[in-house]
PDB file of C-alpha atoms in Angstrom:
ATOM      1  CA  GLY A   1      -9.907  13.485   3.616  1.00 74.00           C
ATOM      2  CA  TYR A   2      -7.323  12.944   6.042  1.00 74.00           C
ATOM      3  CA  GLU A   3      -5.775  14.470   9.388  1.00 76.00           C
ATOM      4  CA  ILE A   4      -3.060  13.806  11.184  1.00 75.00           C
ATOM      5  CA  ARG A   5      -3.734  12.185  14.743  1.00 77.00           C
ATOM      6  CA  ASN A   6      -0.805  10.874  16.947  1.00 81.00           C
ATOM      7  CA  GLY A   7       1.686  11.308  14.338  1.00 83.00           C
ATOM      8  CA  LYS A   8       0.074   9.510  11.596  1.00 82.00           C
ATOM      9  CA  ARG A   9      -2.218  10.159   8.601  1.00 81.00           C
ATOM     10  CA  VAL A  10      -5.760   8.924   8.996  1.00 80.00           C
ATOM     11  CA  ALA A  11      -9.091   8.918   7.071  1.00 79.00           C
ATOM     12  CA  THR A  12     -11.546  11.255   8.831  1.00 79.00           C
ATOM     13  CA  GLY A  13     -13.752  11.803   5.743  1.00 79.00           C
ATOM     14  CA  SER A  14     -14.897  10.627   2.008  1.00 81.00           C
ATOM     15  CA  LEU A  15     -16.508  11.777  -0.570  1.00 84.00           C
ATOM     16  CA  ARG A  16     -17.215  10.791  -4.438  1.00 84.00           C
ATOM     17  CA  LEU A  17     -18.015  12.285  -7.743  1.00 87.00           C
ATOM     18  CA  ILE A  18     -19.959   9.947  -9.902  1.00 87.00           C
ATOM     19  CA  LYS A  19     -19.915  10.491 -13.721  1.00 87.00           C
ATOM     20  CA  ALA A  20     -22.847  10.027 -15.717  1.00 81.00           C
ATOM     21  CA  ASN A  21     -22.138   7.969 -18.940  1.00 74.00           C
ATOM     22  CA  LYS A  22     -23.820   6.767 -22.209  1.00 67.00           C
ATOM     23  CA  GLU A  23     -24.713   4.039 -20.812  1.00 63.00           C
ATOM     24  CA  ARG A  24     -26.365   5.029 -17.635  1.00 63.00           C
ATOM     25  CA  ASP A  25     -27.793   8.008 -15.884  1.00 72.00           C
ATOM     26  CA  ILE A  26     -26.435   9.422 -12.348  1.00 77.00           C
ATOM     27  CA  PRO A  27     -27.748   6.959  -9.474  1.00 77.00           C
ATOM     28  CA  LEU A  28     -29.909   9.502  -8.247  1.00 77.00           C
ATOM     29  CA  PHE A  29     -32.553   8.103 -10.731  1.00 78.00           C
ATOM     30  CA  ASP A  30     -32.185   4.551  -9.486  1.00 78.00           C
ATOM     31  CA  ASN A  31     -34.013   5.252  -6.431  1.00 76.00           C
ATOM     32  CA  GLN A  32     -37.492   5.203  -6.754  1.00 79.00           C
ATOM     33  CA  LYS A  33     -37.877   7.099  -3.451  1.00 85.00           C
ATOM     34  CA  ILE A  34     -36.394  10.102  -4.702  1.00 88.00           C
ATOM     35  CA  GLU A  35     -38.932  12.467  -6.440  1.00 91.00           C
ATOM     36  CA  ILE A  36     -37.631  15.523  -8.501  1.00 91.00           C
ATOM     37  CA  TYR A  37     -40.190  18.327  -8.833  1.00 94.00           C
ATOM     38  CA  ALA A  38     -41.021  18.639 -12.436  1.00 93.00           C
ATOM     39  CA  GLN A  39     -39.628  22.128 -12.659  1.00 94.00           C
ATOM     40  CA  TYR A  40     -35.960  20.634 -12.159  1.00 92.00           C
ATOM     41  CA  LEU A  41     -36.194  17.266 -13.809  1.00 90.00           C
ATOM     42  CA  ASP A  42     -34.416  18.846 -17.262  1.00 89.00           C
ATOM     43  CA  GLN A  43     -31.848  19.845 -15.053  1.00 89.00           C
ATOM     44  CA  ALA A  44     -31.220  17.067 -13.142  1.00 87.00           C
ATOM     45  CA  ILE A  45     -31.145  14.798 -16.241  1.00 85.00           C
ATOM     46  CA  LEU A  46     -28.474  17.055 -17.713  1.00 84.00           C
ATOM     47  CA  CYS A  47     -26.347  16.821 -14.903  1.00 86.00           C
ATOM     48  CA  GLN A  48     -23.093  15.253 -15.861  1.00 83.00           C
ATOM     49  CA  ALA A  49     -22.516  13.887 -12.505  1.00 89.00           C
ATOM     50  CA  GLU A  50     -23.646  12.979  -8.840  1.00 88.00           C
ATOM     51  CA  LEU A  51     -21.878  14.201  -5.627  1.00 88.00           C
ATOM     52  CA  SER A  52     -22.401  11.314  -3.474  1.00 83.00           C
ATOM     53  CA  GLN A  53     -21.768   9.734  -0.061  1.00 76.00           C
ATOM     54  CA  LEU A  54     -20.356  12.964   1.955  1.00 75.00           C
ATOM     55  CA  ALA A  55     -19.183  11.126   5.312  1.00 74.00           C
ATOM     56  CA  ILE A  56     -17.085  12.433   8.097  1.00 76.00           C
ATOM     57  CA  THR A  57     -16.105  10.338  11.238  1.00 78.00           C
ATOM     58  CA  LYS A  58     -17.009  10.928  14.729  1.00 77.00           C
ATOM     59  CA  GLY A  59     -14.525  13.788  15.581  1.00 77.00           C
ATOM     60  CA  ALA A  60     -13.035  14.394  12.747  1.00 75.00           C
ATOM     61  CA  SER A  61     -12.092  18.182  12.410  1.00 73.00           C
ATOM     62  CA  LYS A  62     -14.455  20.919  11.851  1.00 70.00           C
ATOM     63  CA  VAL A  63     -12.981  21.812   8.539  1.00 74.00           C
ATOM     64  CA  MET A  64     -13.376  18.454   7.335  1.00 78.00           C
ATOM     65  CA  ALA A  65     -16.628  19.075   5.103  1.00 80.00           C
ATOM     66  CA  SER A  66     -14.921  21.708   3.680  1.00 83.00           C
ATOM     67  CA  ALA A  67     -11.771  19.792   3.058  1.00 82.00           C
ATOM     68  CA  LEU A  68     -13.636  17.421   0.983  1.00 83.00           C
ATOM     69  CA  LEU A  69     -15.489  20.024  -1.270  1.00 87.00           C
ATOM     70  CA  LYS A  70     -12.242  21.361  -1.845  1.00 87.00           C
ATOM     71  CA  LYS A  71     -11.038  18.089  -3.339  1.00 86.00           C
ATOM     72  CA  ILE A  72     -13.988  17.537  -4.924  1.00 87.00           C
ATOM     73  CA  TYR A  73     -13.970  20.796  -6.569  1.00 91.00           C
ATOM     74  CA  GLU A  74     -10.266  20.363  -7.643  1.00 90.00           C
ATOM     75  CA  ILE A  75     -11.675  17.040  -9.434  1.00 89.00           C
ATOM     76  CA  GLY A  76     -14.513  18.429 -10.911  1.00 90.00           C
ATOM     77  CA  GLU A  77     -12.704  21.299 -12.378  1.00 92.00           C
ATOM     78  CA  ASN A  78     -10.173  19.348 -14.028  1.00 92.00           C
ATOM     79  CA  LEU A  79     -12.824  17.050 -15.718  1.00 90.00           C
ATOM     80  CA  GLY A  80     -14.928  20.125 -16.668  1.00 90.00           C
ATOM     81  CA  LEU A  81     -17.788  19.010 -14.306  1.00 88.00           C
ATOM     82  CA  LEU A  82     -19.108  21.747 -12.052  1.00 89.00           C
ATOM     83  CA  THR A  83     -22.753  21.160 -12.058  1.00 90.00           C
ATOM     84  CA  TRP A  84     -23.857  18.115 -10.015  1.00 91.00           C
ATOM     85  CA  ALA A  85     -26.918  16.759  -8.252  1.00 91.00           C
ATOM     86  CA  ALA A  86     -26.921  15.105  -5.119  1.00 89.00           C
ATOM     87  CA  VAL A  87     -29.157  13.867  -2.299  1.00 88.00           C
ATOM     88  CA  ILE A  88     -28.004  15.459   1.004  1.00 86.00           C
ATOM     89  CA  ASP A  89     -28.301  14.869   4.420  1.00 85.00           C
ATOM     90  CA  ASP A  90     -30.887  17.444   5.745  1.00 87.00           C
ATOM     91  CA  ASN A  91     -28.276  18.005   8.295  1.00 84.00           C
ATOM     92  CA  VAL A  92     -25.326  18.430   6.180  1.00 84.00           C
ATOM     93  CA  LEU A  93     -27.747  20.851   3.634  1.00 87.00           C
ATOM     94  CA  ALA A  94     -28.281  22.921   6.707  1.00 89.00           C
ATOM     95  CA  LEU A  95     -24.639  23.731   7.344  1.00 86.00           C
ATOM     96  CA  LEU A  96     -24.120  24.043   3.461  1.00 89.00           C
ATOM     97  CA  ASN A  97     -26.937  26.513   3.100  1.00 93.00           C
ATOM     98  CA  GLY A  98     -26.661  27.892   6.517  1.00 92.00           C
ATOM     99  CA  SER A  99     -22.846  28.434   7.647  1.00 90.00           C
ATOM    100  CA  TYR A 100     -21.665  28.049   4.259  1.00 92.00           C
ATOM    101  CA  ALA A 101     -24.237  30.123   2.700  1.00 95.00           C
ATOM    102  CA  PHE A 102     -24.471  27.947  -0.607  1.00 95.00           C
ATOM    103  CA  GLY A 103     -27.984  28.637  -1.367  1.00 95.00           C
ATOM    104  CA  LEU A 104     -28.231  25.127  -3.130  1.00 93.00           C
ATOM    105  CA  PRO A 105     -31.977  24.595  -4.411  1.00 94.00           C
ATOM    106  CA  SER A 106     -33.866  21.730  -3.421  1.00 95.00           C
ATOM    107  CA  ILE A 107     -35.064  19.732  -6.440  1.00 94.00           C
ATOM    108  CA  GLY A 108     -37.547  17.439  -4.571  1.00 94.00           C
ATOM    109  CA  PRO A 109     -38.839  16.612  -1.125  1.00 95.00           C
ATOM    110  CA  SER A 110     -37.095  15.348   1.595  1.00 93.00           C
ATOM    111  CA  VAL A 111     -37.076  11.420   1.798  1.00 90.00           C
ATOM    112  CA  ASN A 112     -35.840   9.017   4.443  1.00 87.00           C
ATOM    113  CA  HIS A 113     -33.040   7.542   2.496  1.00 78.00           C
ATOM    114  CA  LEU A 114     -30.442   5.139   3.919  1.00 73.00           C
ATOM    115  CA  GLY A 115     -31.548   5.736   7.388  1.00 79.00           C
ATOM    116  CA  SER A 116     -31.724   9.834   7.421  1.00 82.00           C
ATOM    117  CA  ASP A 117     -33.519  12.665   5.927  1.00 88.00           C
ATOM    118  CA  THR A 118     -32.095  13.387   2.302  1.00 87.00           C
ATOM    119  CA  THR A 119     -33.269  16.051   0.132  1.00 91.00           C
ATOM    120  CA  PRO A 120     -32.368  16.030  -3.644  1.00 92.00           C
ATOM    121  CA  VAL A 121     -30.560  19.273  -4.720  1.00 93.00           C
ATOM    122  CA  LEU A 122     -28.660  20.941  -7.769  1.00 93.00           C
ATOM    123  CA  ILE A 123     -25.148  21.826  -7.093  1.00 91.00           C
ATOM    124  CA  GLU A 124     -23.980  24.736  -9.685  1.00 92.00           C
ATOM    125  CA  VAL A 125     -20.627  24.771  -8.207  1.00 92.00           C
ATOM    126  CA  GLU A 126     -19.427  28.212  -9.134  1.00 93.00           C
ATOM    127  CA  ASN A 127     -22.878  29.803  -8.384  1.00 94.00           C
ATOM    128  CA  ALA A 128     -22.647  27.933  -4.684  1.00 94.00           C
ATOM    129  CA  LEU A 129     -19.090  29.638  -4.297  1.00 95.00           C
ATOM    130  CA  LEU A 130     -20.326  33.199  -5.474  1.00 95.00           C
ATOM    131  CA  ASN A 131     -23.241  32.900  -3.142  1.00 95.00           C
ATOM    132  CA  ALA A 132     -20.884  32.018  -0.300  1.00 95.00           C
ATOM    133  CA  SER A 133     -18.262  34.856  -1.025  1.00 95.00           C
ATOM    134  CA  SER A 134     -20.746  37.524  -2.117  1.00 94.00           C
ATOM    135  CA  GLY A 135     -24.266  36.876  -1.852  1.00 91.00           C
ATOM    136  CA  PRO A 136     -27.197  38.067   0.493  1.00 92.00           C
ATOM    137  CA  GLU A 137     -26.353  35.241   3.090  1.00 92.00           C
ATOM    138  CA  LYS A 138     -22.648  35.996   2.976  1.00 93.00           C
ATOM    139  CA  THR A 139     -20.734  36.007   6.596  1.00 93.00           C
ATOM    140  CA  PRO A 140     -17.165  36.063   7.063  1.00 92.00           C
ATOM    141  CA  LYS A 141     -17.053  32.104   7.836  1.00 91.00           C
ATOM    142  CA  SER A 142     -19.050  31.288   4.264  1.00 93.00           C
ATOM    143  CA  ALA A 143     -16.617  33.802   2.378  1.00 94.00           C
ATOM    144  CA  GLY A 144     -13.877  31.875   3.825  1.00 91.00           C
ATOM    145  CA  VAL A 145     -15.093  28.337   2.677  1.00 91.00           C
ATOM    146  CA  ALA A 146     -15.589  29.419  -0.293  1.00 94.00           C
ATOM    147  CA  GLY A 147     -11.964  30.970  -0.636  1.00 93.00           C
ATOM    148  CA  PHE A 148     -10.488  27.597   0.735  1.00 91.00           C
ATOM    149  CA  ILE A 149     -12.171  25.241  -1.752  1.00 91.00           C
ATOM    150  CA  LYS A 150     -11.294  27.597  -4.350  1.00 91.00           C
ATOM    151  CA  GLY A 151      -7.629  27.810  -3.091  1.00 86.00           C
ATOM    152  CA  VAL A 152      -7.049  31.136  -2.262  1.00 86.00           C
ATOM    153  CA  VAL A 153      -7.455  31.031   1.719  1.00 80.00           C
ATOM    154  CA  VAL A 154      -5.515  28.265   3.595  1.00 75.00           C
ATOM    155  CA  PHE A 155      -7.052  26.505   6.718  1.00 67.00           C
ATOM    156  CA  PRO A 156      -4.209  25.381   8.828  1.00 61.00           C
ATOM    157  CA  ASN A 157      -4.992  22.069   9.389  1.00 58.00           C
ATOM    158  CA  TYR A 158      -5.886  20.994   5.998  1.00 61.00           C
ATOM    159  CA  ILE A 159      -3.754  17.795   4.484  1.00 57.00           C
ATOM    160  CA  ASP A 160      -4.024  16.488   1.029  1.00 62.00           C
ATOM    161  CA  LYS A 161      -3.137  12.926   0.402  1.00 52.00           C
ATOM    162  CA  LYS A 162      -0.616  13.350  -2.208  1.00 52.00           C
ATOM    163  CA  ASN A 163       1.361  15.985   0.097  1.00 48.00           C
ATOM    164  CA  SER A 164       0.739  14.510   3.646  1.00 44.00           C
ATOM    165  CA  PRO A 165       3.674  12.751   5.456  1.00 46.00           C
ATOM    166  CA  GLU A 166       3.117   9.378   4.870  1.00 47.00           C
ATOM    167  CA  SER A 167       1.749   9.445   1.446  1.00 41.00           C
TER     168      SER A 167
END
């Protein structure tokens, strides 16, 4: 994710989508500390991708998380990969399920991983966006975020790298 600061394009966030392949499952299964509840194990194993490393720099725009999710949604849609597993920092998960009203189900207990408390979740992207736009926890903010991610709402400070002034 990029923002313009003092007339220059500056990276202020990152996120990646890791695709499973025939030789290897998604990295979620590499960490022995991460437990998946039995009732979600089949769904987690069938995920074709893992959402990983959502990171936002201090001082980044408040919409950076939304901007990163918009970009990864576009990539997932282009690849036909819209069901992901993820291990998400509990503070970020509180934002996604609170303010954004995504309703992401926890598929295992919270565990300290890479220095913070994190929870494994299943992200069925279309369901999450539907929850945000019309689910029982929907708010004007969550509906706006869902619309932005799907490309029907424009946030004024959003910069796409390929369309930014210094790309």
